[in-house]
Each structure stands twice: as structure tokens, then as C-alpha cells.
Amino acid sequence: MHAFFPRHCALCAAPSLDRPLCAACDADLPRHSIPVCPICALPALDGHVCGSCLRHPPAFGHTLAAFSYGFPIDRLLQAFKYAGSLALAEALAEPLAHLAAKHPKPELLLPMPLHPARLKERGFNQALEIARPISRRLDIPLAADACRRTRDTPSQAGLKWQQRRGNVRGAFACDLDLTGKKVAILDDVMTTGSTLDELSRVLLKRGAAEVSAWVVARTLKE
Ligand SMILES: [Zn+2]
Ligand SMILES: [Zn+2]
């Protein structure tokens, strides 16, 4: 039904036809278009693997980030976390799907799991809701409940890198046999990457041949 009605921009409420954002808001988004390290998606000269990834390669082999974390993506992500509107999920998913379509297709898409206590609090897993339209658009099977967060880790905010790593260690479990599979983890924001790194480790232990991190936004600096 809604296809017959003009849509409204998720940011400014201007008519946006069949798009989640109007053309003006879309043009203003902080696209992650600088040369970045292919592994961690932080700025890197000529897009080479950065020194940090050479010294301490994370368990994921590749990161795709649609945006740098900043205005107005931070607002959109916050609004989505609290309101959970489908239009916002689409607005956030679409640019990532667009970027991911230019890269090799994984065989499985895994949303970053939310601890049951957080899920109960919020009512939905934002990573899963962003993963749904991407899965549909790119025709990649979505394993919605394959992984679990077994430990309710305190917020990562304000923790140093080493602390963050310890904070998420042993926080995930996964039941899937991923032998030989190329998989991508979908998350909303990547900050240090320690949570994605920890889940990637678990997926590699389950036999995954390759793990990529797909995120809506990448924090550029702490
Ligand atoms: Zn707008
Ligand atoms: Zn790197």
C-alpha cells in the first residue's frame, strides 16, 4: 500500500518519493569515502593495510563502513535505537547495501547479537533490523538467531582499547557449523572493533573461512 503514497525523509520529513531520505539530506551524509585500510576501515594512506592491522591483525579480514560516525548519522542511529522505525532501518541499510554490492558476496549475514536483557529493554535488535533489508536487497541468507550474547557486558563507552577487549572476551556463543563459509557480521557502529573481533573469533572457531565486518558507521577517532 505505502508504495502509492509519497514517502517522507527520515531526517527532515520533507517528501522523499520512494526514498528513505530526501535528496538534500542524502547528499549531506558523511560518506566514508576517504582511502581506508581494507581490514579496519580507518583512514590509511592509499588504502593500504594500516600499521595497526599489520601488527595485530583482527579476526575479521575486511570491514565495510558506509559512513564515518558523526552528524547526522549519530542522530539517525540514536533515533533508530529508541524509535525502531522501519523507515530508519531502511535509511541506514540502503547505503551499506549499495557499498556491499560492489564487494564479494558472503554466504551468510549474521547480525551482532544483543543480550536477552537488552533485547527485552529495547524490544528489538537494531543490527538485525538493519540486516533484514540488506539481506533482501543483496539476496544473502540471514542467520538471525544463530549467535547469542551470553554475557551482558557493561557499556564499552569510556573503556580503553585493552579494557574493551577484556570486556567482551567470552561474550558470544554460536551454534552454527560454518565450515568453509564466508560470512559477514552486521553491526550499526564500529568503534574500536573489539566486539566485532571477539565475535569473529567465535565464528572462525566454528569453521568460518572468512569473516567480514559490515557496519553502518565507523568511528574515526576516540
Ligand atoms: Zn531530508
Ligand atoms: Zn587497519
PDB file of N, CA, C and O in Angstrom, residues 111-119 122 125-127 144-156 164 167-174 185-189 194-196 198-199 202:
ATOM      1  N   PRO A 111      23.686 -10.859  12.142  1.00  0.00           N
ATOM      2  CA  PRO A 111      23.602  -9.603  12.895  1.00  0.00           C
ATOM      3  C   PRO A 111      24.328  -9.748  14.237  1.00  0.00           C
ATOM      4  O   PRO A 111      24.305 -10.821  14.836  1.00  0.00           O
ATOM      5  N   MET A 112      24.963  -8.670  14.675  1.00  0.00           N
ATOM      6  CA  MET A 112      25.588  -8.666  16.006  1.00  0.00           C
ATOM      7  C   MET A 112      24.503  -8.948  17.046  1.00  0.00           C
ATOM      8  O   MET A 112      23.504  -8.229  17.116  1.00  0.00           O
ATOM      9  N   PRO A 113      24.640 -10.043  17.819  1.00  0.00           N
ATOM     10  CA  PRO A 113      23.568 -10.361  18.766  1.00  0.00           C
ATOM     11  C   PRO A 113      23.507  -9.379  19.939  1.00  0.00           C
ATOM     12  O   PRO A 113      24.524  -8.801  20.324  1.00  0.00           O
ATOM     13  N   LEU A 114      22.322  -9.209  20.445  1.00  0.00           N
ATOM     14  CA  LEU A 114      22.079  -8.348  21.595  1.00  0.00           C
ATOM     15  C   LEU A 114      21.785  -9.268  22.778  1.00  0.00           C
ATOM     16  O   LEU A 114      21.128 -10.292  22.609  1.00  0.00           O
ATOM     17  N   HIS A 115      22.270  -8.916  23.960  1.00  0.00           N
ATOM     18  CA  HIS A 115      21.983  -9.747  25.125  1.00  0.00           C
ATOM     19  C   HIS A 115      20.468  -9.745  25.397  1.00  0.00           C
ATOM     20  O   HIS A 115      19.818  -8.708  25.239  1.00  0.00           O
ATOM     21  N   PRO A 116      19.902 -10.920  25.798  1.00  0.00           N
ATOM     22  CA  PRO A 116      18.454 -11.002  26.040  1.00  0.00           C
ATOM     23  C   PRO A 116      17.912  -9.890  26.955  1.00  0.00           C
ATOM     24  O   PRO A 116      16.798  -9.395  26.733  1.00  0.00           O
ATOM     25  N   ALA A 117      18.718  -9.468  27.936  1.00  0.00           N
ATOM     26  CA  ALA A 117      18.258  -8.399  28.846  1.00  0.00           C
ATOM     27  C   ALA A 117      18.103  -7.081  28.090  1.00  0.00           C
ATOM     28  O   ALA A 117      17.144  -6.333  28.302  1.00  0.00           O
ATOM     29  N   ARG A 118      19.044  -6.790  27.179  1.00  0.00           N
ATOM     30  CA  ARG A 118      18.981  -5.555  26.376  1.00  0.00           C
ATOM     31  C   ARG A 118      17.828  -5.640  25.368  1.00  0.00           C
ATOM     32  O   ARG A 118      17.158  -4.663  25.091  1.00  0.00           O
ATOM     33  N   LEU A 119      17.653  -6.861  24.831  1.00  0.00           N
ATOM     34  CA  LEU A 119      16.597  -7.075  23.845  1.00  0.00           C
ATOM     35  C   LEU A 119      15.236  -6.820  24.483  1.00  0.00           C
ATOM     36  O   LEU A 119      14.356  -6.184  23.885  1.00  0.00           O
ATOM     37  N   ARG A 122      14.840  -3.001  24.956  1.00  0.00           N
ATOM     38  CA  ARG A 122      14.642  -2.203  23.738  1.00  0.00           C
ATOM     39  C   ARG A 122      13.527  -2.743  22.855  1.00  0.00           C
ATOM     40  O   ARG A 122      12.918  -1.997  22.097  1.00  0.00           O
ATOM     41  N   ASN A 125      16.477  -5.860  18.079  1.00  0.00           N
ATOM     42  CA  ASN A 125      17.927  -5.765  17.897  1.00  0.00           C
ATOM     43  C   ASN A 125      18.192  -4.883  16.680  1.00  0.00           C
ATOM     44  O   ASN A 125      17.851  -5.245  15.553  1.00  0.00           O
ATOM     45  N   GLN A 126      18.782  -3.717  16.894  1.00  0.00           N
ATOM     46  CA  GLN A 126      18.980  -2.768  15.795  1.00  0.00           C
ATOM     47  C   GLN A 126      19.818  -3.374  14.664  1.00  0.00           C
ATOM     48  O   GLN A 126      19.572  -3.105  13.492  1.00  0.00           O
ATOM     49  N   ALA A 127      20.810  -4.211  15.028  1.00  0.00           N
ATOM     50  CA  ALA A 127      21.661  -4.818  13.996  1.00  0.00           C
ATOM     51  C   ALA A 127      20.836  -5.753  13.107  1.00  0.00           C
ATOM     52  O   ALA A 127      20.994  -5.772  11.882  1.00  0.00           O
ATOM     53  N   ALA A 144      19.431 -15.048  11.707  1.00  0.00           N
ATOM     54  CA  ALA A 144      19.005 -14.081  12.714  1.00  0.00           C
ATOM     55  C   ALA A 144      19.351 -14.506  14.142  1.00  0.00           C
ATOM     56  O   ALA A 144      19.732 -13.683  14.959  1.00  0.00           O
ATOM     57  N   ASP A 145      19.217 -15.781  14.458  1.00  0.00           N
ATOM     58  CA  ASP A 145      19.395 -16.217  15.850  1.00  0.00           C
ATOM     59  C   ASP A 145      20.533 -17.208  16.028  1.00  0.00           C
ATOM     60  O   ASP A 145      20.572 -17.944  17.004  1.00  0.00           O
ATOM     61  N   ALA A 146      21.451 -17.243  15.080  1.00  0.00           N
ATOM     62  CA  ALA A 146      22.497 -18.268  15.129  1.00  0.00           C
ATOM     63  C   ALA A 146      23.503 -18.016  16.244  1.00  0.00           C
ATOM     64  O   ALA A 146      24.080 -18.949  16.790  1.00  0.00           O
ATOM     65  N   CYS A 147      23.698 -16.746  16.577  1.00  0.00           N
ATOM     66  CA  CYS A 147      24.681 -16.410  17.606  1.00  0.00           C
ATOM     67  C   CYS A 147      23.979 -15.760  18.776  1.00  0.00           C
ATOM     68  O   CYS A 147      22.950 -15.122  18.618  1.00  0.00           O
ATOM     69  N   ARG A 148      24.572 -15.923  19.942  1.00  0.00           N
ATOM     70  CA  ARG A 148      23.983 -15.351  21.152  1.00  0.00           C
ATOM     71  C   ARG A 148      25.025 -14.577  21.924  1.00  0.00           C
ATOM     72  O   ARG A 148      26.206 -14.895  21.897  1.00  0.00           O
ATOM     73  N   ARG A 149      24.535 -13.582  22.618  1.00  0.00           N
ATOM     74  CA  ARG A 149      25.390 -12.876  23.562  1.00  0.00           C
ATOM     75  C   ARG A 149      25.145 -13.539  24.899  1.00  0.00           C
ATOM     76  O   ARG A 149      24.041 -13.490  25.427  1.00  0.00           O
ATOM     77  N   THR A 150      26.160 -14.198  25.433  1.00  0.00           N
ATOM     78  CA  THR A 150      25.953 -15.000  26.642  1.00  0.00           C
ATOM     79  C   THR A 150      26.251 -14.196  27.893  1.00  0.00           C
ATOM     80  O   THR A 150      25.891 -14.585  28.988  1.00  0.00           O
ATOM     81  N   ARG A 151      26.938 -13.080  27.719  1.00  0.00           N
ATOM     82  CA  ARG A 151      27.289 -12.254  28.871  1.00  0.00           C
ATOM     83  C   ARG A 151      26.840 -10.827  28.569  1.00  0.00           C
ATOM     84  O   ARG A 151      27.085 -10.320  27.481  1.00  0.00           O
ATOM     85  N   ASP A 152      26.171 -10.213  29.541  1.00  0.00           N
ATOM     86  CA  ASP A 152      25.716  -8.840  29.369  1.00  0.00           C
ATOM     87  C   ASP A 152      26.869  -7.919  29.750  1.00  0.00           C
ATOM     88  O   ASP A 152      27.036  -7.558  30.899  1.00  0.00           O
ATOM     89  N   THR A 153      27.676  -7.557  28.772  1.00  0.00           N
ATOM     90  CA  THR A 153      28.879  -6.770  29.043  1.00  0.00           C
ATOM     91  C   THR A 153      28.508  -5.326  29.351  1.00  0.00           C
ATOM     92  O   THR A 153      27.578  -4.787  28.755  1.00  0.00           O
ATOM     93  N   PRO A 154      29.247  -4.704  30.274  1.00  0.00           N
ATOM     94  CA  PRO A 154      28.988  -3.282  30.519  1.00  0.00           C
ATOM     95  C   PRO A 154      29.258  -2.475  29.252  1.00  0.00           C
ATOM     96  O   PRO A 154      29.949  -2.952  28.354  1.00  0.00           O
ATOM     97  N   SER A 155      28.704  -1.279  29.194  1.00  0.00           N
ATOM     98  CA  SER A 155      28.902  -0.427  28.027  1.00  0.00           C
ATOM     99  C   SER A 155      30.387  -0.245  27.757  1.00  0.00           C
ATOM    100  O   SER A 155      31.194  -0.104  28.670  1.00  0.00           O
ATOM    101  N   GLN A 156      30.739  -0.253  26.457  1.00  0.00           N
ATOM    102  CA  GLN A 156      32.130  -0.098  26.068  1.00  0.00           C
ATOM    103  C   GLN A 156      32.576   1.356  26.177  1.00  0.00           C
ATOM    104  O   GLN A 156      33.763   1.642  26.169  1.00  0.00           O
ATOM    105  N   ARG A 164      38.421  -2.792  26.667  1.00  0.00           N
ATOM    106  CA  ARG A 164      37.297  -3.185  25.814  1.00  0.00           C
ATOM    107  C   ARG A 164      37.437  -4.632  25.402  1.00  0.00           C
ATOM    108  O   ARG A 164      36.493  -5.381  25.342  1.00  0.00           O
ATOM    109  N   ASN A 167      36.646  -6.824  28.211  1.00  0.00           N
ATOM    110  CA  ASN A 167      35.224  -6.638  28.497  1.00  0.00           C
ATOM    111  C   ASN A 167      34.331  -7.578  27.683  1.00  0.00           C
ATOM    112  O   ASN A 167      33.288  -8.002  28.150  1.00  0.00           O
ATOM    113  N   VAL A 168      34.710  -7.864  26.443  1.00  0.00           N
ATOM    114  CA  VAL A 168      33.853  -8.682  25.576  1.00  0.00           C
ATOM    115  C   VAL A 168      34.341 -10.122  25.435  1.00  0.00           C
ATOM    116  O   VAL A 168      33.695 -10.932  24.785  1.00  0.00           O
ATOM    117  N   ARG A 169      35.482 -10.439  26.058  1.00  0.00           N
ATOM    118  CA  ARG A 169      36.009 -11.799  25.899  1.00  0.00           C
ATOM    119  C   ARG A 169      35.016 -12.827  26.424  1.00  0.00           C
ATOM    120  O   ARG A 169      34.475 -12.681  27.512  1.00  0.00           O
ATOM    121  N   GLY A 170      34.754 -13.847  25.634  1.00  0.00           N
ATOM    122  CA  GLY A 170      33.836 -14.906  26.049  1.00  0.00           C
ATOM    123  C   GLY A 170      32.381 -14.483  26.090  1.00  0.00           C
ATOM    124  O   GLY A 170      31.566 -15.130  26.726  1.00  0.00           O
ATOM    125  N   ALA A 171      32.045 -13.381  25.400  1.00  0.00           N
ATOM    126  CA  ALA A 171      30.674 -12.843  25.487  1.00  0.00           C
ATOM    127  C   ALA A 171      29.723 -13.487  24.477  1.00  0.00           C
ATOM    128  O   ALA A 171      28.530 -13.226  24.523  1.00  0.00           O
ATOM    129  N   PHE A 172      30.255 -14.299  23.545  1.00  0.00           N
ATOM    130  CA  PHE A 172      29.401 -14.823  22.475  1.00  0.00           C
ATOM    131  C   PHE A 172      29.431 -16.338  22.388  1.00  0.00           C
ATOM    132  O   PHE A 172      30.422 -16.969  22.735  1.00  0.00           O
ATOM    133  N   ALA A 173      28.338 -16.898  21.897  1.00  0.00           N
ATOM    134  CA  ALA A 173      28.293 -18.308  21.554  1.00  0.00           C
ATOM    135  C   ALA A 173      27.575 -18.437  20.222  1.00  0.00           C
ATOM    136  O   ALA A 173      26.709 -17.621  19.897  1.00  0.00           O
ATOM    137  N   CYS A 174      27.982 -19.430  19.443  1.00  0.00           N
ATOM    138  CA  CYS A 174      27.360 -19.636  18.137  1.00  0.00           C
ATOM    139  C   CYS A 174      27.184 -21.128  17.903  1.00  0.00           C
ATOM    140  O   CYS A 174      28.098 -21.906  18.130  1.00  0.00           O
ATOM    141  N   ILE A 185      29.422 -10.092   9.411  1.00  0.00           N
ATOM    142  CA  ILE A 185      28.699  -9.670  10.612  1.00  0.00           C
ATOM    143  C   ILE A 185      28.176  -8.262  10.354  1.00  0.00           C
ATOM    144  O   ILE A 185      28.900  -7.407   9.847  1.00  0.00           O
ATOM    145  N   LEU A 186      26.917  -8.045  10.697  1.00  0.00           N
ATOM    146  CA  LEU A 186      26.309  -6.733  10.504  1.00  0.00           C
ATOM    147  C   LEU A 186      26.166  -6.048  11.861  1.00  0.00           C
ATOM    148  O   LEU A 186      25.606  -6.616  12.785  1.00  0.00           O
ATOM    149  N   ASP A 187      26.705  -4.825  11.959  1.00  0.00           N
ATOM    150  CA  ASP A 187      26.519  -4.062  13.194  1.00  0.00           C
ATOM    151  C   ASP A 187      26.247  -2.606  12.838  1.00  0.00           C
ATOM    152  O   ASP A 187      26.515  -2.178  11.716  1.00  0.00           O
ATOM    153  N   ASP A 188      25.686  -1.857  13.791  1.00  0.00           N
ATOM    154  CA  ASP A 188      25.378  -0.464  13.479  1.00  0.00           C
ATOM    155  C   ASP A 188      26.634   0.413  13.503  1.00  0.00           C
ATOM    156  O   ASP A 188      26.930   1.096  12.544  1.00  0.00           O
ATOM    157  N   VAL A 189      27.375   0.349  14.607  1.00  0.00           N
ATOM    158  CA  VAL A 189      28.566   1.203  14.730  1.00  0.00           C
ATOM    159  C   VAL A 189      29.784   0.371  15.095  1.00  0.00           C
ATOM    160  O   VAL A 189      29.704  -0.536  15.909  1.00  0.00           O
ATOM    161  N   SER A 194      36.588  -4.105  18.874  1.00  0.00           N
ATOM    162  CA  SER A 194      36.869  -5.235  19.766  1.00  0.00           C
ATOM    163  C   SER A 194      35.686  -6.205  19.878  1.00  0.00           C
ATOM    164  O   SER A 194      35.881  -7.406  19.988  1.00  0.00           O
ATOM    165  N   THR A 195      34.455  -5.687  19.809  1.00  0.00           N
ATOM    166  CA  THR A 195      33.285  -6.567  19.876  1.00  0.00           C
ATOM    167  C   THR A 195      33.194  -7.411  18.607  1.00  0.00           C
ATOM    168  O   THR A 195      32.972  -8.628  18.658  1.00  0.00           O
ATOM    169  N   LEU A 196      33.404  -6.753  17.450  1.00  0.00           N
ATOM    170  CA  LEU A 196      33.390  -7.472  16.171  1.00  0.00           C
ATOM    171  C   LEU A 196      34.528  -8.491  16.126  1.00  0.00           C
ATOM    172  O   LEU A 196      34.379  -9.589  15.590  1.00  0.00           O
ATOM    173  N   GLU A 198      35.866 -10.075  18.674  1.00  0.00           N
ATOM    174  CA  GLU A 198      35.545 -11.206  19.543  1.00  0.00           C
ATOM    175  C   GLU A 198      34.532 -12.149  18.881  1.00  0.00           C
ATOM    176  O   GLU A 198      34.713 -13.365  18.873  1.00  0.00           O
ATOM    177  N   LEU A 199      33.478 -11.584  18.285  1.00  0.00           N
ATOM    178  CA  LEU A 199      32.502 -12.442  17.611  1.00  0.00           C
ATOM    179  C   LEU A 199      33.154 -13.145  16.410  1.00  0.00           C
ATOM    180  O   LEU A 199      32.891 -14.318  16.146  1.00  0.00           O
ATOM    181  N   VAL A 202      34.909 -16.252  17.418  1.00  0.00           N
ATOM    182  CA  VAL A 202      33.974 -17.351  17.663  1.00  0.00           C
ATOM    183  C   VAL A 202      33.557 -17.985  16.328  1.00  0.00           C
ATOM    184  O   VAL A 202      33.508 -19.203  16.192  1.00  0.00           O
TER     185      VAL A 202
END
